[in-house]
mmCIF file of C-alpha atoms in Angstrom:
data_model
loop_
_atom_site.group_PDB
_atom_site.id
_atom_site.type_symbol
_atom_site.label_atom_id
_atom_site.label_comp_id
_atom_site.label_asym_id
_atom_site.label_seq_id
_atom_site.Cartn_x
_atom_site.Cartn_y
_atom_site.Cartn_z
ATOM 1 C CA ALA A 667 55.377 -50.073 131.482
ATOM 2 C CA THR A 668 52.486 -52.634 130.380
ATOM 3 C CA GLN A 669 51.512 -52.348 127.350
ATOM 4 C CA VAL A 670 47.760 -52.548 127.700
ATOM 5 C CA CYS A 671 45.839 -54.390 124.359
ATOM 6 C CA ARG A 672 43.465 -53.505 122.898
ATOM 7 C CA ARG A 673 41.063 -56.374 124.793
ATOM 8 C CA GLN A 674 42.221 -55.480 128.159
ATOM 9 C CA TRP A 675 41.296 -51.952 127.585
ATOM 10 C CA GLU A 676 37.858 -53.006 125.799
ATOM 11 C CA ASP A 677 36.933 -54.577 129.298
ATOM 12 C CA SER A 678 37.966 -52.574 131.345
ATOM 13 C CA LEU A 679 35.688 -49.923 129.656
ATOM 14 C CA ALA A 680 33.199 -53.053 129.851
ATOM 15 C CA ARG A 681 33.923 -53.193 133.810
ATOM 16 C CA ALA A 682 30.132 -51.993 135.623
ATOM 17 C CA GLU A 683 32.639 -50.016 137.631
ATOM 18 C CA ALA A 684 34.123 -48.210 134.693
ATOM 19 C CA ARG A 685 33.523 -44.307 134.387
ATOM 20 C CA PRO A 686 34.775 -43.692 131.434
ATOM 21 C CA GLN A 687 33.237 -39.296 132.267
ATOM 22 C CA TRP A 688 35.709 -39.862 135.070
ATOM 23 C CA SER A 689 38.743 -40.662 133.168
ATOM 24 C CA TRP A 690 41.226 -37.925 131.120
ATOM 25 C CA VAL A 691 43.380 -38.588 128.133
ATOM 26 C CA ALA A 692 45.899 -35.822 127.071
ATOM 27 C CA MET A 693 46.725 -35.162 123.760
ATOM 28 C CA ASP A 694 49.789 -33.870 121.934
ATOM 29 C CA GLY A 695 47.974 -33.353 118.649
ATOM 30 C CA GLU A 696 46.529 -36.359 117.786
ATOM 31 C CA GLN A 697 48.699 -38.498 119.652
ATOM 32 C CA VAL A 698 47.969 -39.887 122.535
ATOM 33 C CA VAL A 699 50.680 -39.254 125.620
ATOM 34 C CA GLY A 700 49.263 -40.043 129.129
ATOM 35 C CA TYR A 701 45.580 -41.499 130.960
ATOM 36 C CA ALA A 702 43.737 -41.676 133.626
ATOM 37 C CA LEU A 703 41.165 -44.493 133.013
ATOM 38 C CA ASN A 704 38.688 -44.690 135.941
ATOM 39 C CA SER A 705 36.325 -46.528 137.657
ATOM 40 C CA LEU A 706 34.059 -46.095 140.875
ATOM 41 C CA GLY A 707 35.735 -47.859 144.205
ATOM 42 C CA GLU A 708 35.035 -48.371 147.811
ATOM 43 C CA TYR A 709 36.726 -48.207 151.432
ATOM 44 C CA ASP A 710 35.211 -48.821 154.332
ATOM 45 C CA GLY A 711 31.804 -49.116 153.357
ATOM 46 C CA LEU A 712 32.358 -45.511 151.348
ATOM 47 C CA GLY A 713 33.124 -44.844 147.848
ATOM 48 C CA GLU A 714 35.827 -44.115 146.733
ATOM 49 C CA GLY A 715 37.220 -42.505 142.444
ATOM 50 C CA TRP A 716 39.673 -45.693 141.692
ATOM 51 C CA THR A 717 42.722 -45.117 139.328
ATOM 52 C CA ASP A 718 42.825 -48.441 136.939
ATOM 53 C CA ARG A 719 45.145 -47.568 134.233
ATOM 54 C CA LEU A 720 47.787 -44.502 134.615
ATOM 55 C CA GLY A 721 50.079 -44.007 131.457
ATOM 56 C CA VAL A 722 52.388 -41.752 130.394
ATOM 57 C CA ARG A 723 54.383 -42.112 126.853
ATOM 58 C CA PRO A 724 58.390 -42.615 128.182
ATOM 59 C CA MET A 725 58.891 -38.975 126.157
ATOM 60 C CA TRP A 726 56.792 -37.710 128.275
ATOM 61 C CA ARG A 727 57.963 -38.571 131.920
ATOM 62 C CA ARG A 728 59.811 -36.151 133.992
ATOM 63 C CA HIS A 729 57.152 -34.048 132.848
ATOM 64 C CA HIS A 730 54.347 -33.534 135.296
ATOM 65 C CA LEU A 731 51.716 -35.274 133.071
ATOM 66 C CA GLY A 732 51.619 -38.368 135.522
ATOM 67 C CA GLU A 733 50.592 -35.933 138.568
ATOM 68 C CA VAL A 734 48.702 -34.143 135.607
ATOM 69 C CA LEU A 735 46.269 -36.553 134.866
ATOM 70 C CA LEU A 736 45.713 -37.963 138.529
ATOM 71 C CA VAL A 737 45.196 -34.338 139.757
ATOM 72 C CA ALA A 738 42.627 -34.477 137.596
ATOM 73 C CA SER A 739 40.975 -37.611 138.525
ATOM 74 C CA MET A 740 40.766 -36.735 142.258
ATOM 75 C CA ARG A 741 39.151 -33.173 141.329
ATOM 76 C CA SER A 742 36.492 -35.517 139.465
ATOM 77 C CA PHE A 743 36.188 -37.844 142.346
ATOM 78 C CA LEU A 744 35.434 -34.835 144.225
ATOM 79 C CA ASP A 745 32.700 -33.334 142.101
ATOM 80 C CA GLU A 746 30.598 -36.682 142.690
ATOM 81 C CA GLY A 747 31.227 -36.250 146.191
ATOM 82 C CA LEU A 748 33.349 -39.283 146.670
ATOM 83 C CA ALA A 749 35.017 -39.827 149.844
ATOM 84 C CA GLY A 750 38.618 -40.703 148.316
ATOM 85 C CA ALA A 751 40.754 -41.665 145.555
ATOM 86 C CA GLY A 752 42.672 -44.762 145.267
ATOM 87 C CA LEU A 753 45.016 -46.821 143.271
ATOM 88 C CA GLY A 754 47.273 -49.668 142.509
ATOM 89 C CA LEU A 755 50.218 -49.860 141.524
ATOM 90 C CA ASP A 756 51.393 -52.323 138.612
ATOM 91 C CA THR A 757 55.676 -52.262 137.585
ATOM 92 C CA GLU A 758 58.654 -54.061 138.405
ATOM 93 C CA ASP A 759 60.078 -50.680 140.485
ATOM 94 C CA PRO A 760 57.495 -49.491 142.946
ATOM 95 C CA GLU A 761 60.542 -47.260 144.007
ATOM 96 C CA THR A 762 59.943 -45.389 140.922
ATOM 97 C CA SER A 763 56.199 -44.292 141.050
ATOM 98 C CA LEU A 764 55.433 -43.982 144.904
ATOM 99 C CA GLY A 765 57.468 -40.275 144.931
ATOM 100 C CA LEU A 766 54.898 -38.733 142.307
ATOM 101 C CA TYR A 767 51.912 -41.392 144.752
ATOM 102 C CA GLU A 768 52.856 -40.268 147.955
ATOM 103 C CA HIS A 769 53.050 -36.280 146.840
ATOM 104 C CA LEU A 770 49.904 -36.112 146.097
ATOM 105 C CA GLY A 771 48.421 -37.310 149.532
ATOM 106 C CA TYR A 772 48.355 -40.912 148.721
ATOM 107 C CA VAL A 773 49.666 -43.417 151.193
ATOM 108 C CA ALA A 774 50.044 -47.127 151.270
ATOM 109 C CA GLY A 775 47.194 -49.278 152.168
ATOM 110 C CA ASP A 776 47.876 -52.854 151.287
ATOM 111 C CA SER A 777 51.116 -54.755 149.635
ATOM 112 C CA VAL A 778 50.409 -57.534 147.223
ATOM 113 C CA VAL A 779 53.652 -59.621 144.896
ATOM 114 C CA LEU A 780 53.071 -62.097 142.977
ATOM 115 C CA TYR A 781 55.117 -65.195 142.337
ATOM 116 C CA GLY A 782 54.888 -67.379 138.452
ATOM 117 C CA LEU A 783 56.602 -70.000 138.264
ATOM 118 C CA ARG A 784 56.852 -71.732 133.830
ATOM 119 C CA VAL A 785 56.798 -74.793 134.214
ATOM 120 C CA THR A 786 57.416 -76.624 131.465
ATOM 121 C CA GLY A 787 57.455 -80.861 130.499
#
C-alpha cells in the first residue's frame, strides 16, 4: 500500500476532471478507514467514471470495505448517466487486488509496467 501525501491528495482534487461529489469516505467514529476518490474519464468517446484513488486501512481490509466503496462509486457513475467505470491499479502485487475488481465486473483493458534505476555518481 502506498501512502498518499497531502500534496498528491490536493493535486488529485484540483484536477478539472475531479468529481468529489462522486467520491466516498468510510469512517469509524472520527477516523477515516477507507476512501474512493473519483473523477470523470473517457473511454471510446463516452463519459466514464474513474476511481483515481482507492484506499482501505490495513486493519479494515478483508472486510469488503473496498468492494463497498467501489459499488458506491459505480452507483454514482450510473446516477450521472455515465457509460462505465474504470480504475488504475498501482501495486507491487496486482494479483492480490484482481479478484476484487474482477468480482465486480472490471476487466483488464491495458497494462503498464514502469521500471526505474537510481543512478548515483
